[in-house]
Amino acid sequence: DQQVKQNSPSLSVQEGRISILNCDYTNSMFDYFLWYKKYPAEGPTFLISISSIKDKNEDGRFTVFLNKSAKHLSLHIVPSQPGDSAVYFCAAKGGSGSARQLTFGSGTQLTVLP
Amino acid sequence: KAGVTQTPRYLIKTRGQQVTLSCSPISGHRSVSWYQQTPGQGLQFLFEYFSETQRNKGNFPGRFSGRQFSNSRSEMNVSTLELGDSALYLCASSFGPSASGANVLTFGAGSRLTVL
């Protein structure tokens, strides 16, 4: 049972345009969400996060939006740059006590075309 | 500040063998999590150790095991290797349990295992 889903395995965007990466979740207990970026031959690196008490968090060119009623998370990159080409994973935390877990999606390969 | 160090970076084994992978977390981090990455499967959670205790375990067979030492360094072991175990194995550390609060995982570069 995939509780965190990234339904688009890949996305191509022109340099300078907006990249929108989407993530859906099924567990209403999730209360903290993160995005990680991964380049080939490297481990994922943390990008941005958002708590469920917010609906938007911004950090430079990166903005994460959370729609709790739709159980939907999105990452906007504006403007997109070729160096943003990487695999993006969304992740969610939820549950209580020892049952609290961190769950990753399957990733979306973003390619920014020059 | 040194990052998360995984050794070896690459290794080739044959079916039936066993393998041990090592992870040194960031200094001061007490939680170590292990993930398997295969194409199209994203990051599959293996297990997490916090203060030498296994905190959580993913849905993997008993051939996959791990441990954490008093200095927070961790090892994972895979016995009786199968072809399907070929993957990138990622270790990540955090100060507290990975799922608590705003803890953020810091990943190592991974150990690429090929099973022939």
XYZ file of C-alpha atoms in Angstrom:
230
model
C 0.000 0.000 0.000
C 1.710 3.144 -1.265
C 0.801 5.882 1.156
C 2.828 8.526 -0.689
C 2.469 8.592 -4.457
C 4.289 10.480 -7.146
C 2.312 9.553 -10.223
C 4.602 11.219 -12.751
C 7.874 9.325 -13.108
C 9.301 12.073 -15.287
C 8.818 15.719 -16.218
C 10.563 17.895 -18.810
C 10.526 21.681 -18.603
C 12.187 24.464 -20.566
C 14.789 26.549 -18.757
C 13.259 29.656 -17.195
C 9.775 28.164 -17.003
C 7.996 26.813 -13.937
C 8.422 23.201 -12.839
C 5.562 21.691 -10.849
C 6.118 18.361 -9.157
C 3.154 16.657 -7.549
C 2.682 14.254 -4.697
C -0.463 12.648 -3.281
C -0.855 10.917 0.050
C -3.512 8.713 1.560
C -2.750 8.741 5.290
C -4.594 11.541 7.075
C -2.193 11.139 10.020
C 0.665 12.672 8.016
C 1.501 16.047 9.523
C 4.899 16.990 8.140
C 6.070 16.871 4.545
C 9.467 17.149 2.905
C 11.050 17.255 -0.529
C 14.447 15.804 -1.314
C 16.502 16.127 -4.475
C 18.841 13.434 -5.771
C 21.584 13.680 -8.368
C 23.071 10.521 -9.917
C 25.778 8.867 -7.805
C 24.862 11.024 -4.793
C 22.518 10.579 -1.859
C 19.294 12.603 -1.663
C 19.596 16.057 -0.136
C 16.908 17.896 1.783
C 15.252 20.699 -0.169
C 12.251 22.128 1.655
C 9.579 21.095 4.137
C 6.133 22.117 5.334
C 4.098 21.460 8.435
C 0.436 20.554 8.140
C -0.503 23.742 9.960
C 0.649 25.705 6.913
C -0.435 25.662 3.289
C 2.659 27.229 1.754
C 6.360 27.481 2.425
C 8.826 29.369 0.292
C 12.608 29.228 0.020
C 14.094 31.184 -2.845
C 13.059 29.614 -6.143
C 11.341 26.710 -4.350
C 7.799 26.799 -2.969
C 5.883 23.904 -1.483
C 2.091 23.966 -1.385
C -0.037 21.732 0.791
C -3.724 21.044 0.171
C -4.820 18.960 3.132
C -8.393 18.457 1.987
C -7.146 16.985 -1.287
C -4.212 15.229 0.405
C -1.977 16.804 -2.212
C 1.466 18.335 -2.065
C 3.285 20.176 -4.830
C 6.722 21.657 -5.331
C 7.087 24.682 -7.599
C 10.457 25.699 -8.979
C 10.577 29.148 -10.563
C 12.509 29.797 -12.705
C 13.767 26.327 -13.554
C 17.470 25.946 -14.262
C 19.401 23.099 -15.934
C 21.089 22.393 -12.583
C 17.675 21.522 -11.166
C 17.641 18.377 -13.298
C 17.474 15.580 -10.725
C 15.114 13.065 -9.156
C 12.752 14.662 -6.641
C 11.283 12.631 -3.794
C 8.448 13.752 -1.597
C 8.209 12.334 1.912
C 5.671 12.452 4.711
C 5.781 11.921 8.462
C 2.866 10.723 10.545
C 1.560 8.556 13.329
C 2.272 8.737 17.021
C 4.876 7.388 19.379
C 6.828 4.403 18.168
C 4.419 4.008 15.254
C 5.406 7.357 13.812
C 7.095 6.825 10.446
C 8.669 8.628 7.526
C 7.476 7.458 4.102
C 8.941 8.354 0.706
C 7.320 8.519 -2.700
C 8.798 6.796 -5.755
C 10.350 9.955 -7.179
C 9.976 12.152 -10.270
C 12.838 12.701 -12.692
C 12.909 16.390 -13.609
C 14.786 17.395 -16.754
C 15.260 21.099 -17.401
C 16.096 21.708 -21.035
C 18.440 24.599 -21.903
C 31.556 18.836 9.621
C 31.929 15.455 7.936
C 28.867 14.076 6.199
C 27.443 10.586 6.278
C 30.063 8.105 5.101
C 29.170 4.793 3.528
C 31.588 2.018 2.673
C 32.172 0.381 0.343
C 30.853 2.591 -2.462
C 30.707 -0.242 -4.985
C 30.770 -3.981 -4.659
C 30.026 -7.042 -6.719
C 28.879 -10.296 -5.195
C 27.489 -13.560 -6.487
C 24.220 -15.222 -5.585
C 24.274 -16.976 -2.232
C 27.021 -14.820 -0.760
C 26.497 -12.380 2.053
C 27.457 -8.722 2.293
C 28.005 -6.187 5.053
C 27.656 -2.463 4.432
C 28.875 0.197 6.818
C 27.592 3.662 7.662
C 29.181 6.380 9.779
C 26.643 9.079 10.660
C 27.234 12.762 11.156
C 28.880 13.390 14.500
C 26.214 13.818 17.171
C 23.493 12.106 15.168
C 22.022 9.152 17.037
C 19.585 7.869 14.420
C 20.593 5.856 11.371
C 18.125 4.726 8.719
C 18.736 2.411 5.785
C 16.965 2.538 2.423
C 17.103 0.476 -0.740
C 16.758 2.282 -4.051
C 15.935 0.404 -7.233
C 14.786 1.918 -10.554
C 11.093 2.748 -10.416
C 10.727 1.754 -6.761
C 11.907 4.895 -5.092
C 13.326 4.675 -1.603
C 12.230 1.530 0.186
C 12.690 1.715 3.945
C 14.736 -1.102 5.452
C 15.173 -0.203 9.113
C 16.045 2.555 11.534
C 18.257 2.424 14.584
C 18.239 4.947 17.388
C 20.612 4.692 20.337
C 21.535 1.123 19.367
C 17.903 -0.053 19.272
C 15.985 -0.950 16.143
C 13.165 1.537 16.079
C 11.343 0.500 12.917
C 11.638 -2.155 10.251
C 10.384 -2.130 6.704
C 8.840 -4.940 4.725
C 11.956 -6.876 3.823
C 12.791 -10.549 4.428
C 14.827 -11.664 7.387
C 17.902 -11.938 5.149
C 18.240 -8.205 5.696
C 19.501 -7.272 9.131
C 21.302 -4.429 10.789
C 22.799 -3.161 13.964
C 24.058 0.028 15.528
C 27.074 0.434 17.737
C 27.564 2.640 20.776
C 29.314 5.276 18.629
C 26.183 5.386 16.404
C 27.946 3.741 13.476
C 25.712 1.211 11.791
C 26.062 -1.859 9.628
C 23.573 -3.704 7.531
C 23.955 -7.276 6.394
C 22.292 -9.166 3.588
C 22.686 -12.934 3.631
C 22.085 -15.437 0.839
C 22.142 -12.757 -1.829
C 19.657 -12.885 -4.688
C 19.832 -11.176 -8.073
C 16.989 -8.878 -7.003
C 19.095 -7.498 -4.178
C 21.106 -5.510 -6.711
C 20.407 -1.918 -5.732
C 21.771 1.269 -4.268
C 21.714 1.040 -0.476
C 21.444 4.416 1.193
C 22.149 5.259 4.788
C 20.835 8.435 6.393
C 21.363 9.956 9.793
C 19.466 12.452 11.923
C 19.840 13.860 15.399
C 16.598 12.334 16.651
C 14.304 9.643 15.244
C 13.717 10.338 11.559
C 9.971 10.724 11.871
C 9.906 12.975 14.898
C 9.459 16.716 14.771
C 11.285 18.571 12.062
C 14.214 16.127 11.952
C 15.753 16.048 8.507
C 17.657 13.082 7.145
C 21.161 13.572 5.815
C 22.013 10.852 3.330
C 25.287 9.270 2.400
C 26.249 8.689 -1.219
C 25.212 5.056 -1.019
C 26.698 1.629 -1.595
C 26.027 0.222 -5.050
C 25.609 -3.551 -4.803
C 25.591 -5.735 -7.882
C 24.678 -9.384 -7.498
C 25.721 -11.679 -10.338
